[in-house]
XYZ file of C-alpha atoms in Angstrom:
487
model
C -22.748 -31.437 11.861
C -20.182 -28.874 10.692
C -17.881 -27.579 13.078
C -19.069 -24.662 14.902
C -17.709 -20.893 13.304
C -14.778 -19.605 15.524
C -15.480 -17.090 18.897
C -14.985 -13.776 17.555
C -11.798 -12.580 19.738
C -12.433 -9.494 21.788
C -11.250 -5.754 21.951
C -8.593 -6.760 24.571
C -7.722 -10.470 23.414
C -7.077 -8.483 19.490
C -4.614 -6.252 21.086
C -3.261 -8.454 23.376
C -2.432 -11.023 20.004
C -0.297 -8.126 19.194
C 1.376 -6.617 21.874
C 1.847 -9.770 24.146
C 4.310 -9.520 26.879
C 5.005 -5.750 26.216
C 2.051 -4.563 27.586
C -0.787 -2.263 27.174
C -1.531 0.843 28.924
C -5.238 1.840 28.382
C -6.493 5.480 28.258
C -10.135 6.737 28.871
C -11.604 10.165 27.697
C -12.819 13.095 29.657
C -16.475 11.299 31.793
C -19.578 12.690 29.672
C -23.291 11.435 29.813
C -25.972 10.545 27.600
C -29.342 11.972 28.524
C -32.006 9.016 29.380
C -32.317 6.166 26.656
C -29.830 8.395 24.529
C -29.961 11.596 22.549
C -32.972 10.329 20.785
C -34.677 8.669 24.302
C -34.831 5.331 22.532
C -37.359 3.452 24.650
C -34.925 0.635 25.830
C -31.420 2.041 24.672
C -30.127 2.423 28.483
C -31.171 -1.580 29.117
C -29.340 -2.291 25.936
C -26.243 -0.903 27.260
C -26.480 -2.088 30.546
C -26.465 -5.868 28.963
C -23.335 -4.856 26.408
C -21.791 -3.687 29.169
C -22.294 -6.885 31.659
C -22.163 -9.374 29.068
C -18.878 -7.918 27.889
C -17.396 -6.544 30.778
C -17.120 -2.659 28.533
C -18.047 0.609 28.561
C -18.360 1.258 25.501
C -17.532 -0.450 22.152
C -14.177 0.647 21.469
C -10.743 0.170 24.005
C -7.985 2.443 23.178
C -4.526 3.079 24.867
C -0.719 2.900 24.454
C 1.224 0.175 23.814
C 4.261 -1.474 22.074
C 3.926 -3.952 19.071
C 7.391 -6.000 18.233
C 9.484 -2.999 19.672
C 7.737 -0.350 18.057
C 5.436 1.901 20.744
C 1.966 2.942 18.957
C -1.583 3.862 19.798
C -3.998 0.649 19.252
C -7.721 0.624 19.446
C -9.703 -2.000 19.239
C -13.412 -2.756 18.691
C -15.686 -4.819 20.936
C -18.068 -6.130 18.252
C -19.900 -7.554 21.402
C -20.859 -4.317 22.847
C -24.241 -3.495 20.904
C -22.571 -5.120 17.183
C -19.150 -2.750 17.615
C -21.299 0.264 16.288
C -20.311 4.032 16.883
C -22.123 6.089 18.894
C -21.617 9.261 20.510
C -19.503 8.248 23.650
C -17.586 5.962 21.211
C -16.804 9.133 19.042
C -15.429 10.065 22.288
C -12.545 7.761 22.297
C -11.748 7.071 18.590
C -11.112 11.116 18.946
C -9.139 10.547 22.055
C -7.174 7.502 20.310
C -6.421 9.907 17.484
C -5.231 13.148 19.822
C -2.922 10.824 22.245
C -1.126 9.803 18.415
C -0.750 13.248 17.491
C 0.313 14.186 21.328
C 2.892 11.303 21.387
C 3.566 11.255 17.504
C 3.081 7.450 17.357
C 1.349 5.660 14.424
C -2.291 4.520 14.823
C -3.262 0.766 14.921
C -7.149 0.290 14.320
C -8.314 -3.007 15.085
C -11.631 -3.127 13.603
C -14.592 -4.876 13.954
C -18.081 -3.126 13.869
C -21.481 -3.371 12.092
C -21.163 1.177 11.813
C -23.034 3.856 12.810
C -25.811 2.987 15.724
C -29.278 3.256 15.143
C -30.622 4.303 18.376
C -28.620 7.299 18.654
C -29.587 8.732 14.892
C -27.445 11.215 13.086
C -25.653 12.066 16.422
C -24.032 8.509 15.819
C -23.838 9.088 12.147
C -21.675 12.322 12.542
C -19.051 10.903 14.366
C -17.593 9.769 11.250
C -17.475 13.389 10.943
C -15.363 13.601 13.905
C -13.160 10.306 12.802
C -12.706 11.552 9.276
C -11.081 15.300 10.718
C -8.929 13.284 13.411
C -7.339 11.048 10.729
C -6.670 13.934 8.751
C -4.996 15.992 11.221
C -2.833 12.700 12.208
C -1.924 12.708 8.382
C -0.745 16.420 8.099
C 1.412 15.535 11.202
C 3.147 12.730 8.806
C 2.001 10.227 11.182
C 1.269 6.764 9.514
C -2.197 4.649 10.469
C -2.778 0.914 10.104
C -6.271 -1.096 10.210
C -6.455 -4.546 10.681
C -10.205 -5.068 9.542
C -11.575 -7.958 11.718
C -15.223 -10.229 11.334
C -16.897 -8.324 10.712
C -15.935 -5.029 9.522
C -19.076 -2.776 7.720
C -20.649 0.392 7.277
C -18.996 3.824 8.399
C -16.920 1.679 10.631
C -15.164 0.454 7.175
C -15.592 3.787 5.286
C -13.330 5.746 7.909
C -11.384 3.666 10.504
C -10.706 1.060 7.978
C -10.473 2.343 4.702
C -9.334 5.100 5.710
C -5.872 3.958 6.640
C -2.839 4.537 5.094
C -2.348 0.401 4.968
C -5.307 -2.000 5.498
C -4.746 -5.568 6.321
C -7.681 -7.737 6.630
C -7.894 -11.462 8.747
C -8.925 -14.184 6.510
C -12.689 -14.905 6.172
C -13.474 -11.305 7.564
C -16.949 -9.800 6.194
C -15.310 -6.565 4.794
C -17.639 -4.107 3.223
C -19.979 -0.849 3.257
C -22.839 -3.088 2.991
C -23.598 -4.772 6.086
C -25.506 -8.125 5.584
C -28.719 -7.179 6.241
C -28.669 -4.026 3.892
C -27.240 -5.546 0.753
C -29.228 -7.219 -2.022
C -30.087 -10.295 -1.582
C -28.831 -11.362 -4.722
C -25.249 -9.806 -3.982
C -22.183 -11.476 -4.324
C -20.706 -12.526 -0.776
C -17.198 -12.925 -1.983
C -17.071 -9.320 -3.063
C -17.915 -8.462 0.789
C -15.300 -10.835 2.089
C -11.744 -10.085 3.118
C -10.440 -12.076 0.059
C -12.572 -9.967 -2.628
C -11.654 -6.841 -1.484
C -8.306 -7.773 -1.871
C -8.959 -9.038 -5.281
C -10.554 -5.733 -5.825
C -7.729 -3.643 -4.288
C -9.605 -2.193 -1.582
C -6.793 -4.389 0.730
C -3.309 -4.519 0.950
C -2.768 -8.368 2.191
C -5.038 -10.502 3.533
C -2.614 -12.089 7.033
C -3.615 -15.536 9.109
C -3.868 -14.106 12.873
C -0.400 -16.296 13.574
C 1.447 -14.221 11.373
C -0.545 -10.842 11.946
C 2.540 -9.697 15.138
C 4.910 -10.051 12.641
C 3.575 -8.184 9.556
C 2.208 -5.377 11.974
C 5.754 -5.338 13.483
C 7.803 -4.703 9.525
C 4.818 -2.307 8.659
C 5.900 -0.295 12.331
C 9.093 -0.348 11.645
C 8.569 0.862 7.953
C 6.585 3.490 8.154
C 8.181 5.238 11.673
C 8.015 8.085 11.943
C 11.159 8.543 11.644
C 14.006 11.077 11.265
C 15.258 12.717 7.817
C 16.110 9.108 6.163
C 18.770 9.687 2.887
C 17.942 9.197 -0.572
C 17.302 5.525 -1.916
C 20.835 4.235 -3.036
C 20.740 3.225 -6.969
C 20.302 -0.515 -7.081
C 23.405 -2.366 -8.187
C 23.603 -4.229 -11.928
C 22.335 -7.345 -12.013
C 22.700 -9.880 -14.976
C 20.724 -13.281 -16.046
C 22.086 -16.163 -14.159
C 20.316 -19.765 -13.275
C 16.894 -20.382 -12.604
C 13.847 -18.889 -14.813
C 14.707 -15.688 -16.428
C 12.976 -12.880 -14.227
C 12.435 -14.627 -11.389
C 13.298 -12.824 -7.835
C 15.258 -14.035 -4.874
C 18.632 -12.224 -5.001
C 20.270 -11.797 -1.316
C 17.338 -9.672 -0.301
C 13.518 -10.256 0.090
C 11.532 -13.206 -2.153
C 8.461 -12.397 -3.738
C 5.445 -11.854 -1.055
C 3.644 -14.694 -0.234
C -0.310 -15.486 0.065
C -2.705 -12.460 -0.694
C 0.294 -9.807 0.173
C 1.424 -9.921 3.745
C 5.306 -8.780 3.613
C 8.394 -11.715 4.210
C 11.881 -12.117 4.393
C 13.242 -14.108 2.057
C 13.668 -17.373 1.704
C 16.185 -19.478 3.395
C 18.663 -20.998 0.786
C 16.204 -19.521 -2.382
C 18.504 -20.109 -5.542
C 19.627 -16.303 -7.007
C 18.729 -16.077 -10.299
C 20.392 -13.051 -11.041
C 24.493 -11.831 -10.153
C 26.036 -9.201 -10.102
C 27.615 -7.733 -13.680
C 29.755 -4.609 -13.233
C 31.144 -4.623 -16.518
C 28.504 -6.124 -19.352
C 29.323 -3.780 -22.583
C 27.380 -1.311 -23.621
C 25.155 -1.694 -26.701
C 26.757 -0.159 -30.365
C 23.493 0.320 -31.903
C 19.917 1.356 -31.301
C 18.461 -1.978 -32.443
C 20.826 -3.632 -30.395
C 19.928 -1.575 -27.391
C 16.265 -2.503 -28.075
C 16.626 -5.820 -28.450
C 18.962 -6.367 -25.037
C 16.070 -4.503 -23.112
C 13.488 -7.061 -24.602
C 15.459 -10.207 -24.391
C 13.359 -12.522 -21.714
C 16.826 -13.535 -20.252
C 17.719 -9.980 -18.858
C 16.834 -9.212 -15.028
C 13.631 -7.887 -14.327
C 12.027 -5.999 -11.422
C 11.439 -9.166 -9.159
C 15.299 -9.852 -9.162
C 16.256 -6.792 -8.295
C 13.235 -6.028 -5.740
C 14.692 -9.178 -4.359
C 18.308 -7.888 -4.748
C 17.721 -4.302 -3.032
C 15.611 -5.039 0.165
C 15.494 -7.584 2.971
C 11.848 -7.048 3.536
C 9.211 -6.128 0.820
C 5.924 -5.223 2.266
C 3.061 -5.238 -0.767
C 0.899 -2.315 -1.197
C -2.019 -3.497 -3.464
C -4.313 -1.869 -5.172
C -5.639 1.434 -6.845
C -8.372 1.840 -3.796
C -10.911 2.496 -6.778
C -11.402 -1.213 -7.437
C -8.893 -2.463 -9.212
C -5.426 -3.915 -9.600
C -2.171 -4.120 -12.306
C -0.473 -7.261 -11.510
C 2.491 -5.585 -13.904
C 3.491 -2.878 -11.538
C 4.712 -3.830 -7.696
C 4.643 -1.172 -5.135
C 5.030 -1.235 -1.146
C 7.207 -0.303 1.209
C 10.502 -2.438 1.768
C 13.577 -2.044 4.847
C 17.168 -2.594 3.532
C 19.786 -5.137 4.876
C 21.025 -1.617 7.092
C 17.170 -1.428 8.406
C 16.610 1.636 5.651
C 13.053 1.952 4.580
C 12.681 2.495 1.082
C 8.780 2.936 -0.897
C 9.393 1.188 -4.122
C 7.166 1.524 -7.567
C 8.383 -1.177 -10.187
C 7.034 -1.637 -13.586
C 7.326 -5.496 -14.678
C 7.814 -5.305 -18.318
C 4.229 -5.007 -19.146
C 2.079 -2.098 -20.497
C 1.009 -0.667 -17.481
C -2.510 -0.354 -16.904
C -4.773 2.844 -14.957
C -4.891 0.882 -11.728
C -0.861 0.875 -11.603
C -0.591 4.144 -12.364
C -3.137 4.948 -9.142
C -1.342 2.494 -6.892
C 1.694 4.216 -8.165
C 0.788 7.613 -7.344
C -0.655 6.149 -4.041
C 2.604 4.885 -2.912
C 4.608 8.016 -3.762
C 2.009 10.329 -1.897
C 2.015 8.280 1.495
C 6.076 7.836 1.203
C 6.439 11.709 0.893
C 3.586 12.404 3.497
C 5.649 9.656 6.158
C 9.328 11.214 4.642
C 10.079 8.088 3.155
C 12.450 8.070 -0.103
C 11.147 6.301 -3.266
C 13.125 3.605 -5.314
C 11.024 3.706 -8.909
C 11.939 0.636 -11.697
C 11.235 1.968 -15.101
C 10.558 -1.084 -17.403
C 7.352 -1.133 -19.914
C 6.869 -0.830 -23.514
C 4.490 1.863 -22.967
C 1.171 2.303 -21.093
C -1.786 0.071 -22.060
C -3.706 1.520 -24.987
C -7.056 -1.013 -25.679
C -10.082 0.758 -25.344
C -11.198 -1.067 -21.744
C -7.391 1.179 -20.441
C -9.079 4.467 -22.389
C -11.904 3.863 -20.270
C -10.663 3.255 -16.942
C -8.866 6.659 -17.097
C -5.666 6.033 -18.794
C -4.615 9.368 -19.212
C -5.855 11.056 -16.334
C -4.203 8.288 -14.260
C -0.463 8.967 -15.877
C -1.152 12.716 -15.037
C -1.512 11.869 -11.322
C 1.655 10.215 -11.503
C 3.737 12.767 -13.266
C 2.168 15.130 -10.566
C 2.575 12.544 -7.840
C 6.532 12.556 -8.780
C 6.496 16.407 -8.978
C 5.353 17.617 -5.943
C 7.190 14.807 -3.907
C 9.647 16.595 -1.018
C 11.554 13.177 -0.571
C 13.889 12.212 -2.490
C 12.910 9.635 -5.326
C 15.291 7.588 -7.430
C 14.875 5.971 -10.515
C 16.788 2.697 -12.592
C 15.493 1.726 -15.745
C 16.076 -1.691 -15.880
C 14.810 -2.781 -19.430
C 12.236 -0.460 -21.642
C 11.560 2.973 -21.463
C 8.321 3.126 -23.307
C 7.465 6.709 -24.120
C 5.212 8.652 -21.416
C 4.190 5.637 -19.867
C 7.415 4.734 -18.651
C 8.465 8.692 -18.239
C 5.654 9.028 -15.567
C 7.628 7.100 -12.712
C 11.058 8.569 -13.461
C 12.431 11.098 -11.553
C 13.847 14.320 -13.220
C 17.529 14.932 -12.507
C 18.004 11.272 -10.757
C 17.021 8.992 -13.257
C 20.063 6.119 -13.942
C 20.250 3.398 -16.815
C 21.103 -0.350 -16.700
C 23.552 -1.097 -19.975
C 20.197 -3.481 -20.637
C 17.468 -0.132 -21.286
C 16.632 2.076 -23.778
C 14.564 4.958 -23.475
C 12.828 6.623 -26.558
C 10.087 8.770 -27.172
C 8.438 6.284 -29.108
C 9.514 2.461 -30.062
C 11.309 2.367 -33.463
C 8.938 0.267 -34.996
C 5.972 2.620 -34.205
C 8.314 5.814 -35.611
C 9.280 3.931 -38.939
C 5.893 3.791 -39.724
C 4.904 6.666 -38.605
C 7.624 8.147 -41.093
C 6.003 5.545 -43.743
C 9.490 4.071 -43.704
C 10.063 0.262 -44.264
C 10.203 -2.357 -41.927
C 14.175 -2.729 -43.226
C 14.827 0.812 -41.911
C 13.651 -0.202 -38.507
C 17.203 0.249 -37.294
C 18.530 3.025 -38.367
C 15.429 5.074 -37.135
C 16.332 3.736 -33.632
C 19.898 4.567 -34.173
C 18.098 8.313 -35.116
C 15.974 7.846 -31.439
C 19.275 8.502 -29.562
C 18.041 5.635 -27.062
C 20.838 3.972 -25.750
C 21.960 3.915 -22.426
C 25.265 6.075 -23.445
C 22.939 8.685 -25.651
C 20.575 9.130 -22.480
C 23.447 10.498 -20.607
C 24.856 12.673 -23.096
C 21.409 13.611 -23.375
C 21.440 14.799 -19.769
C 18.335 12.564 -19.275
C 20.316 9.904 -17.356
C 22.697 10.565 -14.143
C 24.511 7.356 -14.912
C 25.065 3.918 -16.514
C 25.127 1.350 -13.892
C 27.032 -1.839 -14.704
């Protein structure tokens, strides 16, 4: 026989995995009643509750209170899925309300740890509106710049997912969870499971890293830390110039943070990881435009990875446009400096960059400015994608959220281009008036090749029509595009 599925952990055991030794101080809201067998006298209802409660040792399905995660204090609630499936009703309302106000009171970032089946039935639309009542709580803990977390639990459905859950600034899921809308019992029966499951909704971009339980203290802990609040924090320092050295061209390790590992979750880096780019304060600048071109497109040159890797200690994956889709060619997150600085970063990979990365972009740079969190950008693509399935999925309404993302930001944000500077596409994530050049970018209003024959010129003249582009590195700062040259 197969082995048996694992217990479910409970509200308390959940919080206790996180806080541990440090303690948790639990809160209760202001006593209120429910009138006999509930506001819709559900024959039964009171019975119901009476065996939740005894079988589970709760109140109600949700335990909320104060406590302290790594070193960081924050409010936590948790959901007992054993209490009547984790569903909201009214009395629950009650204290996901309270769990919001004592944040706001004590300006301390939310943890939700969720696991419910959503609204409950017996209670009718009185349950269903307290999604009302969650939705306006999380939005007055946003306007206060306060950040909120979910760790979506098995399983994690209905309005329970569509405001506690998704509704958080970062969403981290437990492997295996059932993560969706549709409960089980509600979807087709012909529906894909994986596209309810922690893992496909992280393929889909509806979650930010899927984290094994043994490693969930720790990722919670960088996340804290990350997001604050926190005091006025300075503008992200430039990164410094980095040229090709051993290992794969490209590749990141550097003295900060490796690449993330498994389906996101943020890590230090590795232990003895081979750099594969150094340091190069004094590579020569290019003479001409083709040469400036081709340096930006040589394979060889450092790309976002190595100097992700280079700039932070700790990189901390956001993923995903939250409208169902991903662009594996533009990393964003949040990252913490060798100093403990947090830093949001936005880094194009050298690839056309597609809607989704534009949304995840704009995602990123909205939460950093809403926490008061400066913003590192890498500028590197040949342009934005242009096949018809990019037209579709909103290309240019996408790049218009980022160019309006970037210009109503408060914090500071800080741009390097690192390689290509593809025309709108790569002009959407740079910031006006702090934008800096590696001696390895160009930036042009359209690639040579495209203006020649736009011109009807021949392929021969390619050069001197990039020469005419004013796009290297020392034309963008007499330009007054570019701050500075770095390297």
């Amino acid at each position: 026989m197969p082995d048996a599925a694992p217990a479910r952990a409970t509200a308390r055991e959940a919080i206790a995995l996180l806080t541990g030794a440090a303690g948790f101080t639990e809160h209760r809201p202001p006593p209120s009643s429910l009138p006999p067998d509930g506001p819709l006298g559900w024959a039964g209802y009171d019975a119901a509750r009476e065996r939740a409660s005894a079988r589970t040792g709760e109140e109600e399905s949700v335990v909320y209170g104060a406590g302290v995660v790594g070193d960081y204090p924050c409010v936590l609630l948790s959901f007992e899925f054993g209490f009547l499936g984790g569903s909201l009703g009214r009395q629950t309302g009650d204290r996901l309300a309270a769990a919001y106000e004592l944040a706001l009171t004590r300006r301390l970032p939310l943890l939700a740890l969720v696991a419910t089946g959503g609204s409950r039935m017996q209670e009718g639309m009185v349950a269903l509106t307290q999604l009302q009542r969650v939705a306006a709580a999380s939005v007055r803990l946003r306007a206060a710049g306060l950040p909120q977390i979910a760790v979506v639990r098995d399983p994690t459905t209905g309005g329970g997912w569509a405001t506690v859950g998704a509704g958080a600034d970062v969403v981290l899921a437990l492997p295996g969870a059932q993560v969706g809308f549709a409960g089980s019992r509600v979807r087709p029966p012909d529906a894909d499971p994986y596209a309810y499951s922690a893992e496909g909704q992280f393929a889909a971009g509806q979650v930010d890293a899927v984290v094994p339980a043994d490693e969930l203290t720790a990722t919670v802990t960088h996340w804290l830390r990350a997001l604050g609040p926190h005091e006025e924090l300075p503008a992200a320092p430039v990164p410094g110039a980095l040229s090709a050295g051993g290992g794969e061209p490209g590749a990141g390790a550097g003295t900060g943070a490796g690449a993330a590992t498994g389906s996101g979750a943020g890590t230090p880096s590795a232990a003895g990881a081979e750099p594969t780019a150094d340091r190069d304060p004094a590579a020569p600048l290019p003479e001409t435009g083709r040469e400036a071109v081709a340096r930006a497109r040589d394979p060889r040159r450092p790309r976002a990875e190595a100097y992700l890797a280079d700039y932070f200690a700790v990189r901390l994956p956001l993923h995903g446009d939250r409208s169902g889709s991903t662009d594996p060619g533009l990393l964003c997150g949040f990252g913490l400096r060798a100093d403990g600085q947090p830093v949001a970063y936005v880094a194009q990979c050298g690839t056309p960059t597609r809607p989704a990365g534009y949304r995840a972009a704009a995602r990123t740079i909205r939460l950093a400015d809403r926490l008061g969190i400066p913003v590192l950008t890498l500028v590197d693509t040949p342009g934005a994608a242009n096949d018809a399935e990019a037209e579709r999925a909103g290309a240019g309404a996408a790049i218009a959220d980022t160019f309006a993302a970037i210009a109503a930001a408060r914090i500071p944000v800080t741009t390097l281009v690192i390689g290509e500077g593809g025309s709108g596409g790569a002009l959407a994530l740079a910031a006006p008036g702090n934008t800096h050049v590696t001696v390895d970018s160009y930036f042009s209003v359209i690639a040579p090749e495209l203006a020649a024959a736009i011109l009807k010129r021949p392929p021969s003249e390619t050069g001197a029509t990039a020469d005419q582009l004013r796009l290297r590195p020392q034309d963008l700062v007499d330009l007054g595009f570019a701050r500075s040259i770095v390297g």
